[in-house]
Amino acid sequence: MRLAITHTTTYSYDRPVDYALLQLRLTPRTAAGQEVLSWQSNVSGATRQVLYDDHFRNVTEMVEMDEGATSVTIQSQGEVEVQNLNGVIGAGTGLAPLWLFKSQTFATTPGAMIRKLAGSVKEACAANQLSGMHALCGAVSEAVAYKSGTTTVTTTAEEAAKAGEGVCQDQAHVMIAAARILGVPARYVSGYLLIDGQMDQGATHGWCEVWLDALGWVGFDVANQVCPDDRYVRVALGRDYGEAAPVHGLRQGDAEEELYVSVQVQQ
């Protein structure tokens, strides 16, 4: 299936900022199950500084806000050919060793709630890793209901687990943290999702992948309780959202900021 994607991000300020630097991870990967047919990004209000592949092989770009500018707009668009692999990515081509994905980050550091979730599927996981991870995906979905507007990008996995609600990012973080407790390498994936009957979306999507000895990397989308199929486009990955975020930046100055995000995914 061929998906056409348009992704626009605009940061607006009520006055010029002293300095702002944005890190962009917006280019889909050509990898198992997907081929990027075309892709381009245009930036206004900022100037490109450097383009490189990070240690997860995410295409990464740094842009610096232009002097005197009060807004930055990044628009990416292109087409990606995707196949349904039922979530099985396989060995992959990343440079990072598996042990790196067993280490918890600040965002995924588990507390009592996540340890309880992991414990609830420990026997199932020991008997069969794949069945165990499906059970974990279901347990996380029941424990952390999808509800937008209840968390932020800085909410940790344990905070979301305690609240019992969050967005796809939070649900992915909770499953990643629990999988790592069970000794299963796990990582965060940011990307796009074709939603039936909804072309316009206000955000990108996020899910997780776990390493199973028999299959390699396998995706799990807790928000939709499925393994990603040909409706999903993988863009960037990391140990947590912060390492795979589409746009991440820093700025100096006391200007008030407004963020606008528009995502369109269609066949």
Coordinates of C-alpha atoms in Angstrom, one line a residue:
M1 CA 0.0 0.0 0.0
R2 CA 1.2 3.5 -0.9
L3 CA 0.7 6.2 1.7
A4 CA 0.9 10.0 1.1
I5 CA 2.0 12.0 4.2
T6 CA 2.1 15.7 4.9
H7 CA 3.4 16.8 8.3
T8 CA 3.5 20.5 9.3
T9 CA 4.9 21.9 12.6
T10 CA 4.9 25.6 13.4
Y11 CA 6.3 27.3 16.5
S12 CA 5.1 30.9 16.9
Y13 CA 6.3 33.5 19.4
D14 CA 4.9 36.8 20.5
R15 CA 8.4 38.4 20.0
P16 CA 11.7 37.4 18.5
V17 CA 13.6 34.9 20.6
D18 CA 17.2 35.3 21.5
Y19 CA 18.2 31.9 20.2
A20 CA 16.5 28.7 19.2
L21 CA 17.8 25.4 17.9
L22 CA 15.6 22.5 16.7
Q23 CA 16.5 18.9 16.2
L24 CA 14.3 17.2 13.5
R25 CA 13.7 13.5 13.0
L26 CA 11.1 13.6 10.3
T27 CA 12.4 11.4 7.5
P28 CA 10.8 7.9 7.3
R29 CA 13.2 4.9 7.2
T30 CA 13.7 2.7 4.2
A31 CA 13.7 -0.7 6.0
A32 CA 11.9 -3.9 6.4
G33 CA 8.3 -3.5 5.3
Q34 CA 8.6 0.0 3.9
E35 CA 10.3 2.0 1.1
V36 CA 10.4 5.7 0.9
L37 CA 9.5 6.7 -2.6
S38 CA 9.8 10.4 -2.2
W39 CA 10.4 12.7 0.8
Q40 CA 11.3 16.4 1.3
S41 CA 11.2 18.9 4.1
N42 CA 11.0 22.6 3.8
V43 CA 11.9 25.0 6.6
S44 CA 11.0 28.7 6.9
G45 CA 12.1 31.1 9.7
A46 CA 15.2 29.0 10.3
T47 CA 18.4 27.9 8.6
R48 CA 19.7 24.3 8.2
Q49 CA 22.9 23.7 10.1
V50 CA 23.8 20.0 9.8
L51 CA 22.3 16.7 8.5
Y52 CA 23.4 13.3 9.9
D53 CA 22.3 9.8 10.9
D54 CA 22.4 9.4 14.6
H55 CA 23.4 6.2 16.4
F56 CA 20.0 4.7 15.9
R57 CA 20.3 5.5 12.2
N58 CA 17.6 8.1 12.4
V59 CA 18.0 10.9 9.8
T60 CA 18.6 13.9 12.0
E61 CA 18.7 17.6 11.1
M62 CA 19.5 20.6 13.1
V63 CA 18.0 24.0 12.2
E64 CA 18.7 27.4 13.9
M65 CA 16.0 30.0 14.1
D66 CA 16.7 33.1 12.0
E67 CA 17.6 36.3 13.8
G68 CA 14.5 38.5 14.3
A69 CA 12.1 35.7 13.2
T70 CA 8.9 35.1 15.3
S71 CA 7.9 31.7 13.8
V72 CA 9.4 28.6 12.4
T73 CA 7.5 26.2 10.1
I74 CA 8.7 22.8 9.1
Q75 CA 6.7 21.0 6.4
S76 CA 7.6 17.5 5.4
Q77 CA 5.8 15.5 2.7
G78 CA 6.3 12.4 0.6
E79 CA 5.1 8.9 -0.3
V80 CA 6.0 5.6 1.4
E81 CA 5.3 2.1 0.1
V82 CA 4.4 -0.1 3.0
Q83 CA 3.9 -3.9 3.4
N84 CA 2.0 -5.8 6.1
L85 CA 4.7 -7.7 8.1
N86 CA 2.3 -8.2 11.1
G87 CA 4.8 -6.1 13.2
V88 CA 7.8 -8.4 12.6
I89 CA 10.8 -6.1 11.7
G90 CA 13.4 -8.8 12.2
A91 CA 17.1 -8.1 13.0
G92 CA 17.1 -4.6 11.6
T93 CA 20.2 -2.6 10.7
G94 CA 20.8 -0.5 13.7
L95 CA 24.2 0.2 15.3
A96 CA 23.1 0.1 18.9
P97 CA 23.7 -3.2 20.8
L98 CA 20.7 -5.1 22.3
W99 CA 21.9 -4.5 25.8
L100 CA 21.3 -0.8 25.3
F101 CA 17.6 -1.4 25.0
K102 CA 17.5 -3.3 28.3
S103 CA 18.5 -0.1 30.2
Q104 CA 15.8 2.1 31.6
T105 CA 15.8 5.8 31.0
F106 CA 14.4 8.5 33.2
A107 CA 11.2 8.4 31.2
T108 CA 10.8 4.6 31.6
T109 CA 12.1 4.1 35.1
P110 CA 9.7 1.7 36.7
G111 CA 7.9 2.0 40.1
A112 CA 5.5 -0.2 41.9
M113 CA 2.7 0.1 39.3
I114 CA 4.9 -1.0 36.3
R115 CA 6.6 -3.8 38.3
K116 CA 3.1 -5.1 39.1
L117 CA 2.2 -5.1 35.4
A118 CA 5.4 -6.9 34.5
G119 CA 4.8 -9.4 37.2
S120 CA 1.3 -10.2 35.9
V121 CA 2.7 -11.6 32.7
K122 CA 6.0 -13.0 34.0
E123 CA 5.0 -16.6 33.7
A124 CA 3.4 -16.2 30.3
C125 CA 6.5 -14.5 29.0
A126 CA 8.8 -17.2 30.4
A127 CA 6.7 -19.9 28.6
N128 CA 6.5 -18.0 25.3
Q129 CA 8.0 -14.6 24.6
L130 CA 5.5 -13.7 21.9
S131 CA 2.4 -14.7 23.8
G132 CA 3.9 -13.0 26.9
M133 CA 4.3 -9.7 25.0
H134 CA 0.8 -9.9 23.6
A135 CA -0.4 -10.4 27.2
L136 CA 1.7 -7.4 28.4
C137 CA 0.2 -5.2 25.6
G138 CA -3.3 -6.1 26.7
A139 CA -2.4 -5.5 30.4
V140 CA -1.0 -2.1 29.7
S141 CA -4.0 -1.2 27.6
E142 CA -6.3 -2.1 30.5
A143 CA -4.1 -0.3 33.1
V144 CA -3.5 2.9 31.1
A145 CA -6.5 4.1 29.2
Y146 CA -6.0 6.3 26.1
K147 CA -7.1 9.8 27.0
S148 CA -5.6 12.9 25.3
G149 CA -4.8 16.0 27.2
T150 CA -4.0 14.3 30.4
T151 CA -0.2 14.1 30.1
T152 CA 2.7 15.9 28.5
V153 CA 5.9 14.9 26.7
T154 CA 7.7 15.0 30.1
T155 CA 5.3 12.6 31.8
T156 CA 7.1 9.4 32.9
A157 CA 5.9 5.9 32.4
E158 CA 5.3 5.4 36.1
E159 CA 3.4 8.7 36.4
A160 CA 1.1 7.6 33.5
A161 CA 0.6 4.1 35.1
K162 CA -0.3 5.7 38.4
A163 CA -2.8 8.1 36.7
G164 CA -4.2 5.2 34.7
E165 CA -4.5 7.3 31.6
G166 CA -2.3 8.9 28.9
V167 CA -1.7 8.9 25.2
C168 CA 0.1 6.5 22.8
Q169 CA 3.5 7.8 24.0
D170 CA 2.7 7.0 27.6
Q171 CA 1.3 3.6 26.8
A172 CA 4.4 2.8 24.8
H173 CA 6.6 3.9 27.6
V174 CA 4.8 1.7 30.1
M175 CA 5.1 -1.3 27.9
I176 CA 8.8 -0.6 27.3
A177 CA 9.5 -0.3 31.0
A178 CA 7.7 -3.5 31.8
A179 CA 9.4 -5.4 29.0
R180 CA 12.8 -4.4 30.2
I181 CA 11.9 -5.6 33.7
L182 CA 11.3 -9.0 32.1
G183 CA 14.7 -8.8 30.5
V184 CA 13.3 -8.1 27.0
P185 CA 15.0 -5.3 25.0
A186 CA 12.5 -2.7 24.1
R187 CA 12.5 0.6 22.1
Y188 CA 10.2 3.5 21.2
V189 CA 9.1 4.1 17.6
S190 CA 7.7 7.4 16.3
G191 CA 5.9 7.5 13.0
Y192 CA 2.6 7.8 11.1
L193 CA -0.6 5.9 11.1
L194 CA -3.3 5.7 8.5
I195 CA -6.6 6.0 10.4
D196 CA -9.8 4.8 8.8
G197 CA -12.1 7.7 8.0
Q198 CA -9.7 10.3 9.4
M199 CA -7.2 12.0 7.1
D200 CA -6.4 15.0 9.3
Q201 CA -4.6 14.3 12.6
G202 CA -3.2 16.7 15.2
A203 CA -0.1 14.6 16.1
T204 CA 2.2 11.9 14.9
H205 CA 1.9 8.4 16.4
G206 CA 4.1 6.3 18.7
W207 CA 4.4 2.7 19.6
C208 CA 7.1 0.2 20.8
E209 CA 9.1 -2.7 19.5
V210 CA 10.5 -5.5 21.6
W211 CA 13.2 -8.0 20.7
L212 CA 12.1 -11.6 20.7
D213 CA 14.8 -14.3 20.3
A214 CA 12.9 -16.2 17.5
L215 CA 11.7 -13.1 15.5
G216 CA 13.9 -10.1 16.1
W217 CA 12.2 -6.8 16.6
V218 CA 8.4 -7.0 16.8
G219 CA 6.1 -4.0 17.0
F220 CA 3.3 -3.5 19.5
D221 CA 0.9 -0.6 19.4
V222 CA -0.7 -0.5 22.8
A223 CA -3.1 2.3 21.9
N224 CA -4.8 0.1 19.2
Q225 CA -3.8 -3.3 20.7
V226 CA -2.3 -4.5 17.4
C227 CA 1.0 -5.3 15.9
P228 CA 1.7 -2.6 13.3
D229 CA 0.7 -3.5 9.7
D230 CA 0.8 -1.6 6.4
R231 CA -1.1 1.3 7.9
Y232 CA 2.0 2.3 9.9
V233 CA 5.1 4.2 8.7
R234 CA 8.2 4.0 11.0
V235 CA 10.2 7.2 11.1
A236 CA 12.6 7.3 14.1
L237 CA 13.4 5.0 17.1
G238 CA 15.2 5.3 20.4
R239 CA 15.2 4.1 24.0
D240 CA 12.3 6.5 24.7
Y241 CA 10.2 9.3 23.1
G242 CA 12.9 11.8 23.7
E243 CA 15.4 10.0 21.5
A244 CA 12.9 9.6 18.7
A245 CA 10.8 12.8 18.9
P246 CA 9.9 14.3 15.5
V247 CA 10.9 17.8 16.7
H248 CA 12.9 18.6 19.8
G249 CA 14.6 21.9 20.6
L250 CA 15.8 24.5 23.0
R251 CA 15.5 28.2 23.1
Q252 CA 16.6 31.3 25.0
G253 CA 14.4 34.2 25.9
D254 CA 11.1 34.8 27.5
A255 CA 8.8 34.9 24.5
E256 CA 5.5 33.1 24.7
E257 CA 5.3 30.0 22.5
E258 CA 2.4 28.5 20.6
L259 CA 2.7 25.1 18.8
Y260 CA 0.7 24.0 15.8
V261 CA 0.9 20.5 14.4
S262 CA -1.0 19.1 11.4
V263 CA -0.5 15.6 10.1
Q264 CA -2.3 14.2 7.0
V265 CA -2.0 10.5 6.1
Q266 CA -3.9 9.1 3.1
Q267 CA -3.7 6.4 0.4

